[in-house]
Amino acid sequence: QVQLVESGGGLVQAGGSLRLSCAASGRTFSSYAMGWFRQAPGKEREFVAVIDWSGGSTYYADSVKGRFTISRDNAKNTLSLQMNSLKPEDTAVYYCAAARFPGVVPTTNNAYWGQGTQVTVSS
């Protein structure tokens, strides 16, 4: 059974930084693509960033490109999201996501999910 546990959320002022972490267990972490998604109040869950199984390929939503960095440590079964230059519009619950199968990426309709961690950016 895949388990994903996020940590690192909190309250930060605009322009500040936070680092989210996701601890994964239940299967071979290094075989699957991973991602981060977020959901703001009253909005649909949206894609933030994705990383392939090796960490060699990443992709970002335009809204976070240049400010956020996704990374993974396959030896420690952890996924991270470094968030810099945070804006009030980044306020959301952030979810760690794992692809269900090798060779595909997690999507909003097809992934394993963590419980989420709240990020609040004040202006």
Short mmCIF file of C-alpha atoms in Angstrom, two decimals:
data_model
loop_
_atom_site.label_atom_id
_atom_site.label_comp_id
_atom_site.label_asym_id
_atom_site.label_seq_id
_atom_site.Cartn_x
_atom_site.Cartn_y
_atom_site.Cartn_z
CA GLN A 1 0.00 0.00 0.00
CA VAL A 2 1.45 3.32 -1.08
CA GLN A 3 1.71 5.90 1.66
CA LEU A 4 2.69 9.52 1.14
CA VAL A 5 3.17 11.92 4.05
CA GLU A 6 3.78 15.62 3.42
CA SER A 7 5.41 18.07 5.79
CA GLY A 8 6.86 21.55 5.76
CA GLY A 9 3.82 23.72 5.16
CA GLY A 10 3.10 26.86 7.14
CA LEU A 11 2.55 30.59 7.10
CA VAL A 12 5.04 32.82 5.31
CA GLN A 13 5.12 36.41 4.10
CA ALA A 14 5.11 37.24 0.43
CA GLY A 15 8.60 36.95 -0.99
CA GLY A 16 9.57 34.29 1.51
CA SER A 17 10.47 30.64 1.06
CA LEU A 18 9.26 27.24 2.22
CA ARG A 19 10.42 23.70 1.58
CA LEU A 20 7.90 20.90 1.40
CA SER A 21 8.83 17.27 1.85
CA CYS A 22 7.02 14.04 1.10
CA ALA A 23 8.01 10.72 2.66
CA ALA A 24 6.98 7.74 0.55
CA SER A 25 6.61 4.10 1.52
CA GLY A 26 4.90 0.93 0.40
CA ARG A 27 6.69 0.23 -2.86
CA THR A 28 9.92 0.86 -4.77
CA PHE A 29 10.04 4.67 -4.75
CA SER A 30 12.66 5.00 -7.47
CA SER A 31 10.51 3.26 -10.10
CA TYR A 32 7.81 5.92 -10.31
CA ALA A 33 7.39 9.53 -11.35
CA MET A 34 6.28 11.89 -8.58
CA GLY A 35 4.65 15.28 -8.49
CA TRP A 36 3.20 18.14 -6.50
CA PHE A 37 -0.28 19.52 -6.92
CA ARG A 38 -2.20 22.19 -5.04
CA GLN A 39 -5.76 23.17 -4.32
CA ALA A 40 -6.85 26.64 -3.28
CA PRO A 41 -10.20 27.25 -1.57
CA GLY A 42 -13.05 27.04 -4.06
CA LYS A 43 -10.79 25.92 -6.89
CA GLU A 44 -9.93 22.67 -8.62
CA ARG A 45 -6.76 20.79 -7.74
CA GLU A 46 -4.02 21.88 -10.14
CA PHE A 47 -0.67 20.66 -11.30
CA VAL A 48 2.45 22.31 -9.87
CA ALA A 49 5.48 20.20 -10.80
CA VAL A 50 6.50 16.68 -11.79
CA ILE A 51 9.77 14.74 -11.73
CA ASP A 52 10.64 11.48 -13.46
CA TRP A 53 11.83 8.34 -11.67
CA SER A 54 15.51 9.27 -11.88
CA GLY A 55 15.20 12.96 -11.07
CA GLY A 56 16.72 13.81 -14.43
CA SER A 57 13.62 15.34 -15.95
CA THR A 58 11.31 17.92 -14.42
CA TYR A 59 8.36 19.98 -15.60
CA TYR A 60 6.60 22.94 -14.01
CA ALA A 61 3.38 24.86 -14.28
CA ASP A 62 3.97 28.27 -15.83
CA SER A 63 2.75 29.93 -12.65
CA VAL A 64 5.65 28.53 -10.59
CA LYS A 65 8.41 28.20 -13.17
CA GLY A 66 11.60 29.88 -12.01
CA ARG A 67 10.40 30.08 -8.40
CA PHE A 68 9.80 26.44 -7.40
CA THR A 69 12.17 23.49 -7.67
CA ILE A 70 11.12 19.85 -7.42
CA SER A 71 13.68 17.22 -6.43
CA ARG A 72 13.87 13.70 -5.12
CA ASP A 73 16.22 11.53 -3.09
CA ASN A 74 15.67 7.92 -4.12
CA ALA A 75 17.99 6.65 -1.39
CA LYS A 76 15.77 8.26 1.25
CA ASN A 77 12.41 7.77 -0.51
CA THR A 78 11.67 11.46 -0.29
CA LEU A 79 10.30 14.10 -2.63
CA SER A 80 10.83 17.82 -2.06
CA LEU A 81 9.51 21.12 -3.33
CA GLN A 82 11.59 24.23 -2.71
CA MET A 83 9.35 27.28 -3.01
CA ASN A 84 10.97 30.71 -3.31
CA SER A 85 9.57 34.18 -3.96
CA LEU A 86 6.20 33.06 -2.68
CA LYS A 87 3.12 35.03 -3.63
CA PRO A 88 -0.31 35.25 -1.95
CA GLU A 89 -1.75 33.37 -4.92
CA ASP A 90 0.41 30.38 -3.99
CA THR A 91 -1.78 29.89 -0.92
CA ALA A 92 -3.26 26.39 -1.10
CA VAL A 93 -3.14 22.88 0.26
CA TYR A 94 -0.20 21.19 -1.40
CA TYR A 95 -0.39 17.49 -2.21
CA CYS A 96 2.33 14.99 -2.94
CA ALA A 97 1.36 12.63 -5.76
CA ALA A 98 2.80 9.36 -7.00
CA ALA A 99 2.23 7.80 -10.40
CA ARG A 100 0.24 4.60 -10.23
CA PHE A 101 2.37 2.85 -12.83
CA PRO A 102 5.95 3.03 -14.12
CA GLY A 103 6.43 5.16 -17.21
CA VAL A 104 3.53 7.52 -16.60
CA VAL A 105 3.23 10.73 -14.61
CA PRO A 106 0.74 11.46 -11.84
CA THR A 107 -2.29 13.45 -12.95
CA THR A 108 -5.22 14.96 -11.11
CA ASN A 109 -7.35 11.97 -12.13
CA ASN A 110 -4.80 9.19 -11.73
CA ALA A 111 -2.38 9.19 -8.82
CA TYR A 112 -1.79 8.17 -5.25
CA TRP A 113 -2.15 11.13 -2.88
CA GLY A 114 -0.86 12.31 0.42
CA GLN A 115 -3.07 14.05 2.95
CA GLY A 116 -1.83 17.50 1.99
CA THR A 117 -0.06 20.32 3.80
CA GLN A 118 -1.32 23.89 4.07
CA VAL A 119 0.76 26.74 2.67
CA THR A 120 -0.43 30.27 3.44
CA VAL A 121 1.31 33.30 1.99
CA SER A 122 0.39 36.63 3.52
CA SER A 123 0.67 39.92 1.64
#
